[in-house]
Amino acid sequence: MRNLTSAMFVELPVQLADPAARLAAVTARTAEQKARGVAEATAAFVAMADHLPAPLLARAGTAYGRARQGRVNVAATNLRGPGQTQYLAGRRVLAVIPWVPVALDVRATAAMISYAGALTVAVTADAQALPDAARLVSAVGEELALLSDD
């Protein structure tokens, strides 16, 4: 119904061999953060940014960038799109492709969106920071295939 911007920082369980176990671990970690209200807190912070003077917001962004927290280097998002075919200027929309930019220490992003019964996954990567981005794209596809086999 509306855009919701929030963030949760989740350590990915890359040490687990089983794809279903990895998904279960991420689900549990995000559920725990949601229960603590982490998403709502970051959404409130983002909403507050609309009311801050631009110089103050720029200073905060610069301070965040200098913090070099280093733990966040991949961002992922999912969006529920319309379940039925949409039209734009009288033409049928064939596909919706999500895009999330890279910035600061986030050097790769993955975004998923559903549209008219299909799921599209898009990966964006900084070619200098991640010269083997094709491997990441391939791994995402392999992981989705493994999960869909279950």
PDB file of C-alpha atoms in Angstrom:
ATOM      1  CA  MET A   1       0.000   0.000   0.000  1.00  0.00           C
ATOM      2  CA  ARG A   2       2.942   2.321   0.648  1.00  0.00           C
ATOM      3  CA  ASN A   3       6.696   2.316   0.424  1.00  0.00           C
ATOM      4  CA  LEU A   4       8.430   1.139   3.568  1.00  0.00           C
ATOM      5  CA  THR A   5      12.114   1.756   3.930  1.00  0.00           C
ATOM      6  CA  SER A   6      13.811   0.044   6.801  1.00  0.00           C
ATOM      7  CA  ALA A   7      16.917  -1.975   7.485  1.00  0.00           C
ATOM      8  CA  MET A   8      17.945  -4.980   9.482  1.00  0.00           C
ATOM      9  CA  PHE A   9      21.515  -6.149   9.723  1.00  0.00           C
ATOM     10  CA  VAL A  10      21.654  -9.920   9.553  1.00  0.00           C
ATOM     11  CA  GLU A  11      24.738 -12.083   9.660  1.00  0.00           C
ATOM     12  CA  LEU A  12      24.419 -14.619   6.862  1.00  0.00           C
ATOM     13  CA  PRO A  13      24.923 -18.260   7.893  1.00  0.00           C
ATOM     14  CA  VAL A  14      27.344 -19.114   5.097  1.00  0.00           C
ATOM     15  CA  GLN A  15      28.901 -21.860   7.246  1.00  0.00           C
ATOM     16  CA  LEU A  16      25.761 -24.030   6.911  1.00  0.00           C
ATOM     17  CA  ALA A  17      25.930 -26.504   4.033  1.00  0.00           C
ATOM     18  CA  ASP A  18      22.201 -27.190   3.671  1.00  0.00           C
ATOM     19  CA  PRO A  19      20.277 -24.495   1.736  1.00  0.00           C
ATOM     20  CA  ALA A  20      17.091 -25.104   3.734  1.00  0.00           C
ATOM     21  CA  ALA A  21      19.037 -24.709   6.983  1.00  0.00           C
ATOM     22  CA  ARG A  22      20.548 -21.436   5.706  1.00  0.00           C
ATOM     23  CA  LEU A  23      17.090 -20.130   4.822  1.00  0.00           C
ATOM     24  CA  ALA A  24      15.703 -21.223   8.207  1.00  0.00           C
ATOM     25  CA  ALA A  25      18.571 -19.474  10.004  1.00  0.00           C
ATOM     26  CA  VAL A  26      18.018 -16.209   8.105  1.00  0.00           C
ATOM     27  CA  THR A  27      14.267 -16.466   8.719  1.00  0.00           C
ATOM     28  CA  ALA A  28      14.857 -16.935  12.459  1.00  0.00           C
ATOM     29  CA  ARG A  29      17.340 -14.050  12.627  1.00  0.00           C
ATOM     30  CA  THR A  30      15.060 -11.647  10.782  1.00  0.00           C
ATOM     31  CA  ALA A  31      12.022 -12.736  12.837  1.00  0.00           C
ATOM     32  CA  GLU A  32      13.957 -12.011  16.028  1.00  0.00           C
ATOM     33  CA  GLN A  33      14.865  -8.528  14.791  1.00  0.00           C
ATOM     34  CA  LYS A  34      11.302  -7.868  13.662  1.00  0.00           C
ATOM     35  CA  ALA A  35      10.033  -8.919  17.100  1.00  0.00           C
ATOM     36  CA  ARG A  36      12.407  -6.374  18.681  1.00  0.00           C
ATOM     37  CA  GLY A  37      11.080  -3.619  16.382  1.00  0.00           C
ATOM     38  CA  VAL A  38      14.363  -3.082  14.509  1.00  0.00           C
ATOM     39  CA  ALA A  39      12.645  -2.569  11.146  1.00  0.00           C
ATOM     40  CA  GLU A  40      10.202  -0.019  12.586  1.00  0.00           C
ATOM     41  CA  ALA A  41      13.019   1.891  14.278  1.00  0.00           C
ATOM     42  CA  THR A  42      15.012   2.232  11.067  1.00  0.00           C
ATOM     43  CA  ALA A  43      11.841   3.119   9.141  1.00  0.00           C
ATOM     44  CA  ALA A  44      11.174   5.911  11.654  1.00  0.00           C
ATOM     45  CA  PHE A  45      14.751   7.139  11.257  1.00  0.00           C
ATOM     46  CA  VAL A  46      14.417   7.193   7.456  1.00  0.00           C
ATOM     47  CA  ALA A  47      11.073   9.030   7.724  1.00  0.00           C
ATOM     48  CA  MET A  48      12.686  11.549  10.063  1.00  0.00           C
ATOM     49  CA  ALA A  49      15.360  12.231   7.446  1.00  0.00           C
ATOM     50  CA  ASP A  50      12.671  13.911   5.306  1.00  0.00           C
ATOM     51  CA  HIS A  51      12.473  16.636   7.955  1.00  0.00           C
ATOM     52  CA  LEU A  52      16.178  17.238   8.564  1.00  0.00           C
ATOM     53  CA  PRO A  53      18.038  20.133   6.965  1.00  0.00           C
ATOM     54  CA  ALA A  54      20.111  18.932   4.007  1.00  0.00           C
ATOM     55  CA  PRO A  55      23.482  19.981   5.531  1.00  0.00           C
ATOM     56  CA  LEU A  56      22.774  17.975   8.689  1.00  0.00           C
ATOM     57  CA  LEU A  57      21.693  14.947   6.667  1.00  0.00           C
ATOM     58  CA  ALA A  58      24.858  15.237   4.545  1.00  0.00           C
ATOM     59  CA  ARG A  59      27.014  15.344   7.693  1.00  0.00           C
ATOM     60  CA  ALA A  60      25.286  12.247   9.057  1.00  0.00           C
ATOM     61  CA  GLY A  61      25.846  10.425   5.767  1.00  0.00           C
ATOM     62  CA  THR A  62      29.505  11.403   5.745  1.00  0.00           C
ATOM     63  CA  ALA A  63      29.943  10.251   9.354  1.00  0.00           C
ATOM     64  CA  TYR A  64      28.292   6.943   8.542  1.00  0.00           C
ATOM     65  CA  GLY A  65      30.551   6.495   5.529  1.00  0.00           C
ATOM     66  CA  ARG A  66      33.651   7.234   7.612  1.00  0.00           C
ATOM     67  CA  ALA A  67      32.609   4.761  10.300  1.00  0.00           C
ATOM     68  CA  ARG A  68      33.707   2.002   7.923  1.00  0.00           C
ATOM     69  CA  GLN A  69      31.761  -0.505   9.930  1.00  0.00           C
ATOM     70  CA  GLY A  70      32.759  -2.996   7.243  1.00  0.00           C
ATOM     71  CA  ARG A  71      30.282  -5.683   8.175  1.00  0.00           C
ATOM     72  CA  VAL A  72      27.684  -4.699   5.599  1.00  0.00           C
ATOM     73  CA  ASN A  73      28.830  -5.411   2.096  1.00  0.00           C
ATOM     74  CA  VAL A  74      25.700  -6.929   0.562  1.00  0.00           C
ATOM     75  CA  ALA A  75      22.183  -5.557   0.700  1.00  0.00           C
ATOM     76  CA  ALA A  76      19.090  -7.567  -0.178  1.00  0.00           C
ATOM     77  CA  THR A  77      15.466  -6.606  -0.516  1.00  0.00           C
ATOM     78  CA  ASN A  78      12.219  -8.166  -1.578  1.00  0.00           C
ATOM     79  CA  LEU A  79       9.125  -6.458  -2.910  1.00  0.00           C
ATOM     80  CA  ARG A  80       5.678  -7.819  -3.455  1.00  0.00           C
ATOM     81  CA  GLY A  81       4.546  -6.624  -6.853  1.00  0.00           C
ATOM     82  CA  PRO A  82       1.093  -6.786  -8.371  1.00  0.00           C
ATOM     83  CA  GLY A  83      -0.297 -10.274  -8.861  1.00  0.00           C
ATOM     84  CA  GLN A  84      -2.043  -9.376 -12.098  1.00  0.00           C
ATOM     85  CA  THR A  85      -0.770  -7.966 -15.368  1.00  0.00           C
ATOM     86  CA  GLN A  86      -0.404  -4.189 -15.409  1.00  0.00           C
ATOM     87  CA  TYR A  87      -0.599  -1.702 -18.247  1.00  0.00           C
ATOM     88  CA  LEU A  88       1.333   1.492 -18.872  1.00  0.00           C
ATOM     89  CA  ALA A  89       0.242   3.948 -21.560  1.00  0.00           C
ATOM     90  CA  GLY A  90      -2.049   1.262 -22.966  1.00  0.00           C
ATOM     91  CA  ARG A  91       0.746  -1.322 -23.280  1.00  0.00           C
ATOM     92  CA  ARG A  92       1.056  -4.516 -21.254  1.00  0.00           C
ATOM     93  CA  VAL A  93       3.979  -4.481 -18.822  1.00  0.00           C
ATOM     94  CA  LEU A  94       5.940  -7.642 -19.652  1.00  0.00           C
ATOM     95  CA  ALA A  95       8.301  -7.692 -16.678  1.00  0.00           C
ATOM     96  CA  VAL A  96       9.389  -5.681 -13.686  1.00  0.00           C
ATOM     97  CA  ILE A  97      13.106  -5.696 -12.936  1.00  0.00           C
ATOM     98  CA  PRO A  98      14.236  -4.370  -9.553  1.00  0.00           C
ATOM     99  CA  TRP A  99      17.423  -2.357  -9.123  1.00  0.00           C
ATOM    100  CA  VAL A 100      19.171  -1.383  -5.908  1.00  0.00           C
ATOM    101  CA  PRO A 101      22.286   0.790  -6.273  1.00  0.00           C
ATOM    102  CA  VAL A 102      25.601   0.107  -4.576  1.00  0.00           C
ATOM    103  CA  ALA A 103      26.960   2.768  -2.224  1.00  0.00           C
ATOM    104  CA  LEU A 104      29.443   3.234   0.601  1.00  0.00           C
ATOM    105  CA  ASP A 105      30.537  -0.201   1.892  1.00  0.00           C
ATOM    106  CA  VAL A 106      27.649  -2.005   0.197  1.00  0.00           C
ATOM    107  CA  ARG A 107      29.360  -3.353  -2.915  1.00  0.00           C
ATOM    108  CA  ALA A 108      26.667  -5.777  -4.087  1.00  0.00           C
ATOM    109  CA  THR A 109      22.891  -5.813  -3.894  1.00  0.00           C
ATOM    110  CA  ALA A 110      20.212  -8.378  -4.629  1.00  0.00           C
ATOM    111  CA  ALA A 111      16.579  -7.500  -5.147  1.00  0.00           C
ATOM    112  CA  MET A 112      13.532  -9.680  -5.743  1.00  0.00           C
ATOM    113  CA  ILE A 113      10.120  -8.662  -6.976  1.00  0.00           C
ATOM    114  CA  SER A 114       7.049 -10.659  -7.839  1.00  0.00           C
ATOM    115  CA  TYR A 115       4.893  -9.632 -10.762  1.00  0.00           C
ATOM    116  CA  ALA A 116       1.958 -11.419 -12.374  1.00  0.00           C
ATOM    117  CA  GLY A 117       2.976 -14.846 -11.081  1.00  0.00           C
ATOM    118  CA  ALA A 118       6.691 -14.520 -11.823  1.00  0.00           C
ATOM    119  CA  LEU A 119       9.621 -13.801  -9.540  1.00  0.00           C
ATOM    120  CA  THR A 120      12.528 -11.730 -10.840  1.00  0.00           C
ATOM    121  CA  VAL A 121      15.859 -11.549  -9.032  1.00  0.00           C
ATOM    122  CA  ALA A 122      18.393  -8.890  -9.985  1.00  0.00           C
ATOM    123  CA  VAL A 123      21.948  -8.503  -8.732  1.00  0.00           C
ATOM    124  CA  THR A 124      23.896  -5.234  -8.930  1.00  0.00           C
ATOM    125  CA  ALA A 125      27.615  -5.200  -8.159  1.00  0.00           C
ATOM    126  CA  ASP A 126      30.549  -2.811  -8.155  1.00  0.00           C
ATOM    127  CA  ALA A 127      32.808  -4.271 -10.859  1.00  0.00           C
ATOM    128  CA  GLN A 128      35.973  -2.908  -9.253  1.00  0.00           C
ATOM    129  CA  ALA A 129      35.200  -4.230  -5.781  1.00  0.00           C
ATOM    130  CA  LEU A 130      33.765  -7.510  -7.052  1.00  0.00           C
ATOM    131  CA  PRO A 131      35.409  -8.399 -10.373  1.00  0.00           C
ATOM    132  CA  ASP A 132      33.952 -11.923 -10.249  1.00  0.00           C
ATOM    133  CA  ALA A 133      30.349 -10.711  -9.919  1.00  0.00           C
ATOM    134  CA  ALA A 134      29.268 -13.345 -12.440  1.00  0.00           C
ATOM    135  CA  ARG A 135      30.082 -15.965  -9.775  1.00  0.00           C
ATOM    136  CA  LEU A 136      27.755 -14.210  -7.339  1.00  0.00           C
ATOM    137  CA  VAL A 137      24.960 -14.111  -9.903  1.00  0.00           C
ATOM    138  CA  SER A 138      25.498 -17.798 -10.664  1.00  0.00           C
ATOM    139  CA  ALA A 139      25.519 -18.687  -6.949  1.00  0.00           C
ATOM    140  CA  VAL A 140      22.246 -16.829  -6.370  1.00  0.00           C
ATOM    141  CA  GLY A 141      20.661 -18.792  -9.225  1.00  0.00           C
ATOM    142  CA  GLU A 142      22.032 -22.079  -7.896  1.00  0.00           C
ATOM    143  CA  GLU A 143      20.776 -21.339  -4.386  1.00  0.00           C
ATOM    144  CA  LEU A 144      17.285 -20.516  -5.660  1.00  0.00           C
ATOM    145  CA  ALA A 145      17.272 -23.727  -7.703  1.00  0.00           C
ATOM    146  CA  LEU A 146      18.304 -25.758  -4.636  1.00  0.00           C
ATOM    147  CA  LEU A 147      15.574 -24.188  -2.534  1.00  0.00           C
ATOM    148  CA  SER A 148      12.913 -24.736  -5.190  1.00  0.00           C
ATOM    149  CA  ASP A 149      13.802 -28.449  -5.320  1.00  0.00           C
ATOM    150  CA  ASP A 150      12.751 -28.841  -1.659  1.00  0.00           C
TER     151      ASP A 150
END
